[in-house]
mmCIF file of N, CA and C in Angstrom:
data_model
loop_
_atom_site.group_PDB
_atom_site.id
_atom_site.type_symbol
_atom_site.label_atom_id
_atom_site.label_comp_id
_atom_site.label_asym_id
_atom_site.label_seq_id
_atom_site.Cartn_x
_atom_site.Cartn_y
_atom_site.Cartn_z
ATOM 1 N N MET I 30 -80.966 135.098 19.989
ATOM 2 C CA MET I 30 -80.090 136.234 19.752
ATOM 3 C C MET I 30 -80.915 137.457 19.378
ATOM 4 N N ILE I 31 -80.474 138.601 19.840
ATOM 5 C CA ILE I 31 -81.120 139.872 19.555
ATOM 6 C C ILE I 31 -80.692 140.340 18.164
ATOM 7 N N GLN I 32 -81.655 140.787 17.369
ATOM 8 C CA GLN I 32 -81.361 141.409 16.074
ATOM 9 C C GLN I 32 -81.742 142.878 16.167
ATOM 10 N N ILE I 33 -80.874 143.720 15.619
ATOM 11 C CA ILE I 33 -81.180 145.143 15.531
ATOM 12 C C ILE I 33 -81.199 145.504 14.055
ATOM 13 N N PHE I 34 -82.350 145.999 13.589
ATOM 14 C CA PHE I 34 -82.484 146.471 12.215
ATOM 15 C C PHE I 34 -82.438 147.988 12.241
ATOM 16 N N GLY I 35 -81.618 148.575 11.378
ATOM 17 C CA GLY I 35 -81.518 150.024 11.305
ATOM 18 C C GLY I 35 -80.384 150.412 10.384
ATOM 19 N N THR I 36 -79.962 151.666 10.481
ATOM 20 C CA THR I 36 -78.845 152.157 9.678
ATOM 21 C C THR I 36 -77.729 152.617 10.610
ATOM 22 N N THR I 37 -76.522 152.582 10.106
ATOM 23 C CA THR I 37 -75.363 152.914 10.934
ATOM 24 C C THR I 37 -75.334 154.383 11.336
ATOM 25 N N LYS I 38 -76.013 155.250 10.601
ATOM 26 C CA LYS I 38 -75.961 156.676 10.910
ATOM 27 C C LYS I 38 -77.085 157.143 11.822
ATOM 28 N N ASN I 39 -78.013 156.259 12.163
ATOM 29 C CA ASN I 39 -79.141 156.625 13.007
ATOM 30 C C ASN I 39 -78.706 156.623 14.476
ATOM 31 N N PHE I 40 -78.929 157.739 15.177
ATOM 32 C CA PHE I 40 -78.477 157.877 16.564
ATOM 33 C C PHE I 40 -79.202 156.917 17.503
ATOM 34 N N ASP I 41 -80.492 156.666 17.267
ATOM 35 C CA ASP I 41 -81.219 155.736 18.117
ATOM 36 C C ASP I 41 -80.700 154.307 17.940
ATOM 37 N N VAL I 42 -80.290 153.967 16.728
ATOM 38 C CA VAL I 42 -79.693 152.646 16.472
ATOM 39 C C VAL I 42 -78.384 152.524 17.241
ATOM 40 N N LYS I 43 -77.571 153.573 17.186
ATOM 41 C CA LYS I 43 -76.301 153.558 17.926
ATOM 42 C C LYS I 43 -76.545 153.427 19.423
ATOM 43 N N THR I 44 -77.566 154.112 19.920
ATOM 44 C CA THR I 44 -77.909 154.037 21.332
ATOM 45 C C THR I 44 -78.321 152.612 21.713
ATOM 46 N N ALA I 45 -79.121 151.979 20.870
ATOM 47 C CA ALA I 45 -79.550 150.597 21.133
ATOM 48 C C ALA I 45 -78.351 149.648 21.127
ATOM 49 N N GLN I 46 -77.467 149.808 20.143
ATOM 50 C CA GLN I 46 -76.280 148.954 20.082
ATOM 51 C C GLN I 46 -75.433 149.118 21.346
ATOM 52 N N ARG I 47 -75.262 150.357 21.779
ATOM 53 C CA ARG I 47 -74.478 150.630 22.986
ATOM 54 C C ARG I 47 -75.168 150.024 24.212
ATOM 55 N N TRP I 48 -76.496 150.161 24.298
ATOM 56 C CA TRP I 48 -77.253 149.634 25.439
ATOM 57 C C TRP I 48 -77.017 148.127 25.580
ATOM 58 N N PHE I 49 -77.153 147.376 24.484
ATOM 59 C CA PHE I 49 -76.944 145.927 24.541
ATOM 60 C C PHE I 49 -75.473 145.596 24.802
ATOM 61 N N SER I 50 -74.572 146.351 24.200
ATOM 62 C CA SER I 50 -73.143 146.113 24.369
ATOM 63 C C SER I 50 -72.724 146.300 25.830
ATOM 64 N N GLU I 51 -73.227 147.349 26.468
ATOM 65 C CA GLU I 51 -72.888 147.620 27.866
ATOM 66 C C GLU I 51 -73.335 146.486 28.783
ATOM 67 N N ARG I 52 -74.358 145.762 28.376
ATOM 68 C CA ARG I 52 -74.873 144.649 29.177
ATOM 69 C C ARG I 52 -74.339 143.300 28.685
ATOM 70 N N ARG I 53 -73.386 143.377 27.787
ATOM 71 C CA ARG I 53 -72.748 142.190 27.210
ATOM 72 C C ARG I 53 -73.760 141.205 26.631
ATOM 73 N N ILE I 54 -74.738 141.762 25.941
ATOM 74 C CA ILE I 54 -75.744 140.953 25.259
ATOM 75 C C ILE I 54 -75.383 140.939 23.779
ATOM 76 N N ALA I 55 -75.193 139.753 23.247
ATOM 77 C CA ALA I 55 -74.803 139.618 21.842
ATOM 78 C C ALA I 55 -75.953 140.060 20.937
ATOM 79 N N VAL I 56 -75.603 140.821 19.913
ATOM 80 C CA VAL I 56 -76.603 141.261 18.944
ATOM 81 C C VAL I 56 -76.108 140.996 17.528
ATOM 82 N N GLN I 57 -77.061 140.861 16.637
ATOM 83 C CA GLN I 57 -76.756 140.800 15.213
ATOM 84 C C GLN I 57 -77.327 142.080 14.619
ATOM 85 N N PHE I 58 -76.463 142.906 14.034
ATOM 86 C CA PHE I 58 -76.914 144.149 13.421
ATOM 87 C C PHE I 58 -77.190 143.916 11.945
ATOM 88 N N VAL I 59 -78.367 144.363 11.500
ATOM 89 C CA VAL I 59 -78.733 144.256 10.089
ATOM 90 C C VAL I 59 -78.916 145.679 9.567
ATOM 91 N N ASP I 60 -78.021 146.089 8.664
ATOM 92 C CA ASP I 60 -78.080 147.429 8.083
ATOM 93 C C ASP I 60 -79.142 147.441 6.986
ATOM 94 N N LEU I 61 -80.187 148.228 7.196
ATOM 95 C CA LEU I 61 -81.289 148.274 6.233
ATOM 96 C C LEU I 61 -80.871 148.843 4.880
ATOM 97 N N LYS I 62 -79.738 149.549 4.838
ATOM 98 C CA LYS I 62 -79.254 150.045 3.545
ATOM 99 C C LYS I 62 -78.699 148.904 2.699
ATOM 100 N N GLU I 63 -78.216 147.855 3.375
ATOM 101 C CA GLU I 63 -77.639 146.717 2.657
ATOM 102 C C GLU I 63 -78.641 145.590 2.457
ATOM 103 N N LYS I 64 -79.470 145.339 3.468
ATOM 104 C CA LYS I 64 -80.402 144.214 3.398
ATOM 105 C C LYS I 64 -81.632 144.542 4.229
ATOM 106 N N GLU I 65 -82.761 144.701 3.562
ATOM 107 C CA GLU I 65 -83.991 144.990 4.283
ATOM 108 C C GLU I 65 -84.581 143.712 4.859
ATOM 109 N N MET I 66 -85.547 143.857 5.737
ATOM 110 C CA MET I 66 -86.223 142.701 6.316
ATOM 111 C C MET I 66 -86.919 141.896 5.231
ATOM 112 N N SER I 67 -86.912 140.585 5.412
ATOM 113 C CA SER I 67 -87.702 139.737 4.519
ATOM 114 C C SER I 67 -89.171 139.913 4.895
ATOM 115 N N ARG I 68 -90.046 139.434 4.048
ATOM 116 C CA ARG I 68 -91.481 139.544 4.354
ATOM 117 C C ARG I 68 -91.805 138.790 5.650
ATOM 118 N N GLY I 69 -91.179 137.628 5.829
ATOM 119 C CA GLY I 69 -91.410 136.849 7.047
ATOM 120 C C GLY I 69 -90.952 137.579 8.297
ATOM 121 N N GLU I 70 -89.773 138.196 8.239
ATOM 122 C CA GLU I 70 -89.267 138.964 9.384
ATOM 123 C C GLU I 70 -90.189 140.142 9.689
ATOM 124 N N PHE I 71 -90.592 140.831 8.637
ATOM 125 C CA PHE I 71 -91.466 141.997 8.790
ATOM 126 C C PHE I 71 -92.790 141.587 9.434
ATOM 127 N N ASP I 72 -93.397 140.513 8.923
ATOM 128 C CA ASP I 72 -94.670 140.044 9.481
ATOM 129 C C ASP I 72 -94.510 139.591 10.924
ATOM 130 N N SER I 73 -93.382 138.956 11.246
ATOM 131 C CA SER I 73 -93.106 138.513 12.604
ATOM 132 C C SER I 73 -93.018 139.711 13.555
ATOM 133 N N VAL I 74 -92.344 140.769 13.119
ATOM 134 C CA VAL I 74 -92.246 141.993 13.928
ATOM 135 C C VAL I 74 -93.634 142.598 14.132
ATOM 136 N N LEU I 75 -94.419 142.667 13.057
ATOM 137 C CA LEU I 75 -95.772 143.226 13.167
ATOM 138 C C LEU I 75 -96.637 142.408 14.133
ATOM 139 N N GLU I 76 -96.563 141.090 14.045
ATOM 140 C CA GLU I 76 -97.351 140.237 14.941
ATOM 141 C C GLU I 76 -96.943 140.446 16.395
ATOM 142 N N SER I 77 -95.647 140.542 16.638
ATOM 143 C CA SER I 77 -95.158 140.767 17.995
ATOM 144 C C SER I 77 -95.640 142.112 18.534
ATOM 145 N N LEU I 78 -95.538 143.142 17.699
ATOM 146 C CA LEU I 78 -96.000 144.473 18.120
ATOM 147 C C LEU I 78 -97.510 144.475 18.324
ATOM 148 N N ALA I 79 -98.235 143.718 17.506
ATOM 149 C CA ALA I 79 -99.691 143.652 17.639
ATOM 150 C C ALA I 79 -100.077 143.028 18.982
ATOM 151 N N ARG I 80 -99.318 142.029 19.434
ATOM 152 C CA ARG I 80 -99.594 141.432 20.744
ATOM 153 C C ARG I 80 -99.388 142.463 21.861
ATOM 154 N N GLN I 81 -98.398 143.327 21.690
ATOM 155 C CA GLN I 81 -98.110 144.340 22.721
ATOM 156 C C GLN I 81 -99.122 145.477 22.706
ATOM 157 N N THR I 82 -99.492 145.914 21.492
ATOM 158 C CA THR I 82 -100.351 147.091 21.369
ATOM 159 C C THR I 82 -101.836 146.753 21.366
ATOM 160 N N GLY I 83 -102.160 145.503 21.036
ATOM 161 C CA GLY I 83 -103.560 145.101 21.048
ATOM 162 C C GLY I 83 -104.185 144.918 19.674
ATOM 163 N N SER I 84 -103.588 145.504 18.636
ATOM 164 C CA SER I 84 -104.150 145.328 17.298
ATOM 165 C C SER I 84 -103.069 145.514 16.232
ATOM 166 N N ARG I 85 -103.327 144.957 15.068
ATOM 167 C CA ARG I 85 -102.392 145.095 13.948
ATOM 168 C C ARG I 85 -102.289 146.558 13.509
ATOM 169 N N ALA I 86 -103.410 147.269 13.528
ATOM 170 C CA ALA I 86 -103.408 148.685 13.138
ATOM 171 C C ALA I 86 -102.498 149.498 14.060
ATOM 172 N N ASP I 87 -102.588 149.238 15.366
ATOM 173 C CA ASP I 87 -101.730 149.946 16.322
ATOM 174 C C ASP I 87 -100.261 149.555 16.131
ATOM 175 N N ALA I 88 -100.032 148.293 15.769
ATOM 176 C CA ALA I 88 -98.664 147.834 15.522
ATOM 177 C C ALA I 88 -98.061 148.564 14.327
ATOM 178 N N ILE I 89 -98.857 148.747 13.289
ATOM 179 C CA ILE I 89 -98.388 149.480 12.102
ATOM 180 C C ILE I 89 -98.040 150.918 12.476
ATOM 181 N N GLU I 90 -98.903 151.535 13.286
ATOM 182 C CA GLU I 90 -98.635 152.898 13.750
ATOM 183 C C GLU I 90 -97.356 152.960 14.574
ATOM 184 N N GLU I 91 -97.158 151.956 15.436
ATOM 185 C CA GLU I 91 -95.967 151.886 16.281
ATOM 186 C C GLU I 91 -94.698 151.773 15.439
ATOM 187 N N LEU I 92 -94.780 151.047 14.346
ATOM 188 C CA LEU I 92 -93.616 150.784 13.493
ATOM 189 C C LEU I 92 -93.324 151.927 12.517
ATOM 190 N N THR I 93 -94.296 152.798 12.309
ATOM 191 C CA THR I 93 -94.153 153.881 11.336
ATOM 192 C C THR I 93 -93.481 155.100 11.950
ATOM 193 N N ASP I 94 -92.500 155.636 11.236
ATOM 194 C CA ASP I 94 -91.791 156.840 11.672
ATOM 195 C C ASP I 94 -92.579 158.064 11.217
ATOM 196 N N LYS I 95 -93.310 158.662 12.140
ATOM 197 C CA LYS I 95 -94.159 159.803 11.793
ATOM 198 C C LYS I 95 -93.357 161.075 11.530
ATOM 199 N N LYS I 96 -92.073 161.059 11.871
ATOM 200 C CA LYS I 96 -91.215 162.230 11.621
ATOM 201 C C LYS I 96 -90.577 162.176 10.239
ATOM 202 N N SER I 97 -90.742 161.071 9.541
ATOM 203 C CA SER I 97 -90.143 160.901 8.220
ATOM 204 C C SER I 97 -90.742 161.893 7.228
ATOM 205 N N LYS I 98 -89.891 162.402 6.348
ATOM 206 C CA LYS I 98 -90.397 163.331 5.333
ATOM 207 C C LYS I 98 -91.323 162.630 4.350
ATOM 208 N N ASP I 99 -91.264 161.300 4.303
ATOM 209 C CA ASP I 99 -92.127 160.526 3.407
ATOM 210 C C ASP I 99 -93.399 160.037 4.095
ATOM 211 N N TYR I 100 -93.624 160.441 5.349
ATOM 212 C CA TYR I 100 -94.787 159.961 6.100
ATOM 213 C C TYR I 100 -96.101 160.275 5.400
ATOM 214 N N SER I 101 -96.185 161.406 4.703
ATOM 215 C CA SER I 101 -97.434 161.787 4.040
ATOM 216 C C SER I 101 -97.859 160.755 2.992
ATOM 217 N N SER I 102 -96.906 159.978 2.466
ATOM 218 C CA SER I 102 -97.251 158.975 1.458
ATOM 219 C C SER I 102 -97.986 157.778 2.058
ATOM 220 N N ILE I 103 -97.986 157.666 3.372
ATOM 221 C CA ILE I 103 -98.594 156.511 4.034
ATOM 222 C C ILE I 103 -99.709 156.922 4.997
ATOM 223 N N ALA I 104 -99.744 158.172 5.385
ATOM 224 C CA ALA I 104 -100.607 158.642 6.472
ATOM 225 C C ALA I 104 -102.086 158.336 6.264
ATOM 226 N N TYR I 105 -102.591 158.416 5.043
ATOM 227 C CA TYR I 105 -104.032 158.293 4.829
ATOM 228 C C TYR I 105 -104.449 156.995 4.149
ATOM 229 N N LEU I 106 -103.534 156.026 4.097
ATOM 230 C CA LEU I 106 -103.868 154.727 3.516
ATOM 231 C C LEU I 106 -104.608 153.872 4.538
ATOM 232 N N ASP I 107 -105.357 152.866 4.052
ATOM 233 C CA ASP I 107 -105.957 151.949 5.026
ATOM 234 C C ASP I 107 -104.876 150.978 5.506
ATOM 235 N N ASP I 108 -105.178 150.234 6.567
ATOM 236 C CA ASP I 108 -104.153 149.477 7.281
ATOM 237 C C ASP I 108 -103.402 148.460 6.425
ATOM 238 N N SER I 109 -104.109 147.719 5.566
ATOM 239 C CA SER I 109 -103.400 146.715 4.761
ATOM 240 C C SER I 109 -102.471 147.398 3.761
ATOM 241 N N ASP I 110 -102.913 148.511 3.194
ATOM 242 C CA ASP I 110 -102.052 149.255 2.266
ATOM 243 C C ASP I 110 -100.871 149.874 3.009
ATOM 244 N N LYS I 111 -101.109 150.337 4.237
ATOM 245 C CA LYS I 111 -100.027 150.906 5.048
ATOM 246 C C LYS I 111 -98.941 149.869 5.291
ATOM 247 N N ALA I 112 -99.342 148.657 5.652
ATOM 248 C CA ALA I 112 -98.370 147.597 5.924
ATOM 249 C C ALA I 112 -97.543 147.302 4.675
ATOM 250 N N ASP I 113 -98.186 147.211 3.530
ATOM 251 C CA ASP I 113 -97.460 146.934 2.281
ATOM 252 C C ASP I 113 -96.505 148.070 1.940
ATOM 253 N N LYS I 114 -96.967 149.295 2.068
ATOM 254 C CA LYS I 114 -96.135 150.467 1.762
ATOM 255 C C LYS I 114 -94.949 150.546 2.735
ATOM 256 N N LEU I 115 -95.206 150.237 3.996
ATOM 257 C CA LEU I 115 -94.154 150.237 5.012
ATOM 258 C C LEU I 115 -93.109 149.173 4.691
ATOM 259 N N PHE I 116 -93.566 147.987 4.287
ATOM 260 C CA PHE I 116 -92.648 146.913 3.912
ATOM 261 C C PHE I 116 -91.806 147.309 2.697
ATOM 262 N N GLU I 117 -92.435 147.929 1.715
ATOM 263 C CA GLU I 117 -91.740 148.319 0.479
ATOM 264 C C GLU I 117 -90.756 149.458 0.696
ATOM 265 N N ASN I 118 -90.978 150.280 1.714
ATOM 266 C CA ASN I 118 -90.147 151.466 1.960
ATOM 267 C C ASN I 118 -89.597 151.470 3.388
ATOM 268 N N GLN I 119 -89.015 150.349 3.797
ATOM 269 C CA GLN I 119 -88.536 150.205 5.175
ATOM 270 C C GLN I 119 -87.546 151.287 5.560
ATOM 271 N N LEU I 120 -86.649 151.581 4.677
ATOM 272 C CA LEU I 120 -85.586 152.537 4.982
ATOM 273 C C LEU I 120 -86.144 153.941 5.225
ATOM 274 N N LYS I 121 -87.163 154.317 4.475
ATOM 275 C CA LYS I 121 -87.695 155.679 4.563
ATOM 276 C C LYS I 121 -88.814 155.838 5.589
ATOM 277 N N LEU I 122 -89.580 154.768 5.839
ATOM 278 C CA LEU I 122 -90.798 154.923 6.630
ATOM 279 C C LEU I 122 -90.799 154.236 7.994
ATOM 280 N N MET I 123 -89.862 153.336 8.231
ATOM 281 C CA MET I 123 -89.892 152.554 9.460
ATOM 282 C C MET I 123 -89.104 153.234 10.575
ATOM 283 N N LYS I 124 -89.694 153.211 11.768
ATOM 284 C CA LYS I 124 -89.027 153.738 12.955
ATOM 285 C C LYS I 124 -87.818 152.855 13.263
ATOM 286 N N GLN I 125 -86.714 153.474 13.626
ATOM 287 C CA GLN I 125 -85.495 152.731 13.951
ATOM 288 C C GLN I 125 -85.091 153.001 15.390
ATOM 289 N N PRO I 126 -84.458 152.049 16.033
ATOM 290 C CA PRO I 126 -84.162 150.700 15.590
ATOM 291 C C PRO I 126 -85.364 149.781 15.773
ATOM 292 N N VAL I 127 -85.401 148.733 14.969
ATOM 293 C CA VAL I 127 -86.343 147.645 15.202
ATOM 294 C C VAL I 127 -85.513 146.530 15.825
ATOM 295 N N CYS I 128 -85.868 146.139 17.030
ATOM 296 C CA CYS I 128 -85.125 145.097 17.739
ATOM 297 C C CYS I 128 -86.009 143.872 17.884
ATOM 298 N N ARG I 129 -85.418 142.720 17.605
ATOM 299 C CA ARG I 129 -86.134 141.448 17.713
ATOM 300 C C ARG I 129 -85.403 140.519 18.656
ATOM 301 N N ASN I 130 -86.165 139.842 19.477
ATOM 302 C CA ASN I 130 -85.613 138.801 20.342
ATOM 303 C C ASN I 130 -86.371 137.531 19.974
ATOM 304 N N GLY I 131 -85.809 136.743 19.064
ATOM 305 C CA GLY I 131 -86.517 135.583 18.558
ATOM 306 C C GLY I 131 -87.706 136.014 17.726
ATOM 307 N N LYS I 132 -88.704 135.150 17.631
ATOM 308 C CA LYS I 132 -89.884 135.485 16.830
ATOM 309 C C LYS I 132 -91.014 136.044 17.671
ATOM 310 N N GLN I 133 -90.862 135.987 18.988
ATOM 311 C CA GLN I 133 -91.959 136.381 19.869
ATOM 312 C C GLN I 133 -91.914 137.841 20.317
ATOM 313 N N ASN I 134 -90.715 138.431 20.394
ATOM 314 C CA ASN I 134 -90.583 139.777 20.944
ATOM 315 C C ASN I 134 -89.957 140.726 19.939
ATOM 316 N N ALA I 135 -90.531 141.921 19.850
ATOM 317 C CA ALA I 135 -89.968 142.955 18.964
ATOM 318 C C ALA I 135 -90.350 144.331 19.502
ATOM 319 N N THR I 136 -89.505 145.299 19.188
ATOM 320 C CA THR I 136 -89.788 146.684 19.553
ATOM 321 C C THR I 136 -89.421 147.586 18.387
ATOM 322 N N ALA I 137 -90.033 148.761 18.358
ATOM 323 C CA ALA I 137 -89.693 149.786 17.373
ATOM 324 C C ALA I 137 -89.302 151.040 18.144
ATOM 325 N N GLY I 138 -88.146 151.592 17.811
ATOM 326 C CA GLY I 138 -87.649 152.747 18.549
ATOM 327 C C GLY I 138 -86.916 152.302 19.800
ATOM 328 N N LEU I 139 -86.528 153.263 20.613
ATOM 329 C CA LEU I 139 -85.797 152.955 21.851
ATOM 330 C C LEU I 139 -86.785 152.484 22.913
ATOM 331 N N GLN I 140 -86.615 151.254 23.373
ATOM 332 C CA GLN I 140 -87.537 150.646 24.331
ATOM 333 C C GLN I 140 -86.761 149.911 25.420
ATOM 334 N N GLN I 141 -85.871 150.615 26.105
ATOM 335 C CA GLN I 141 -85.007 149.981 27.092
ATOM 336 C C GLN I 141 -85.779 149.223 28.172
ATOM 337 N N LYS I 142 -86.930 149.726 28.591
ATOM 338 C CA LYS I 142 -87.724 149.059 29.640
ATOM 339 C C LYS I 142 -88.128 147.659 29.173
ATOM 340 N N ILE I 143 -88.512 147.529 27.916
ATOM 341 C CA ILE I 143 -88.904 146.224 27.369
ATOM 342 C C ILE I 143 -87.656 145.347 27.198
ATOM 343 N N TRP I 144 -86.568 145.926 26.712
ATOM 344 C CA TRP I 144 -85.348 145.153 26.497
ATOM 345 C C TRP I 144 -84.850 144.523 27.796
ATOM 346 N N GLU I 145 -85.033 145.228 28.908
ATOM 347 C CA GLU I 145 -84.592 144.696 30.197
ATOM 348 C C GLU I 145 -85.283 143.379 30.523
ATOM 349 N N THR I 146 -86.486 143.166 30.026
ATOM 350 C CA THR I 146 -87.217 141.925 30.300
ATOM 351 C C THR I 146 -86.739 140.776 29.403
ATOM 352 N N TRP I 147 -85.913 141.058 28.408
ATOM 353 C CA TRP I 147 -85.466 140.046 27.446
ATOM 354 C C TRP I 147 -84.315 139.207 27.950
ATOM 355 N N LYS I 148 -83.694 139.552 29.034
ATOM 356 C CA LYS I 148 -82.474 138.879 29.492
ATOM 357 C C LYS I 148 -82.667 137.407 29.768
#
């Protein structure tokens, strides 16, 4: 089952929900305001992104919302500190939506081309 992590007011999250809905693909929506990712879920997403991008550092960059007003708090940290700070501040620093297809596949932001391969 596809999981979408994000907030109900985020337009990209709404777009992702609509994209899956139009294709009649069942999703589980997790509102980050109510329940953030567990450490295991977060690490699983990072590992999946690292396989796609080639490194854990690139995965962290992919998952980080550089447009966030709080981005400066994470911009100059080293990679392990960035991951911890990102985990601690998912709502403020993480790019939305984060979509997961099992433990092997994950995306950050709108990635319709990748989602098409998940069917």
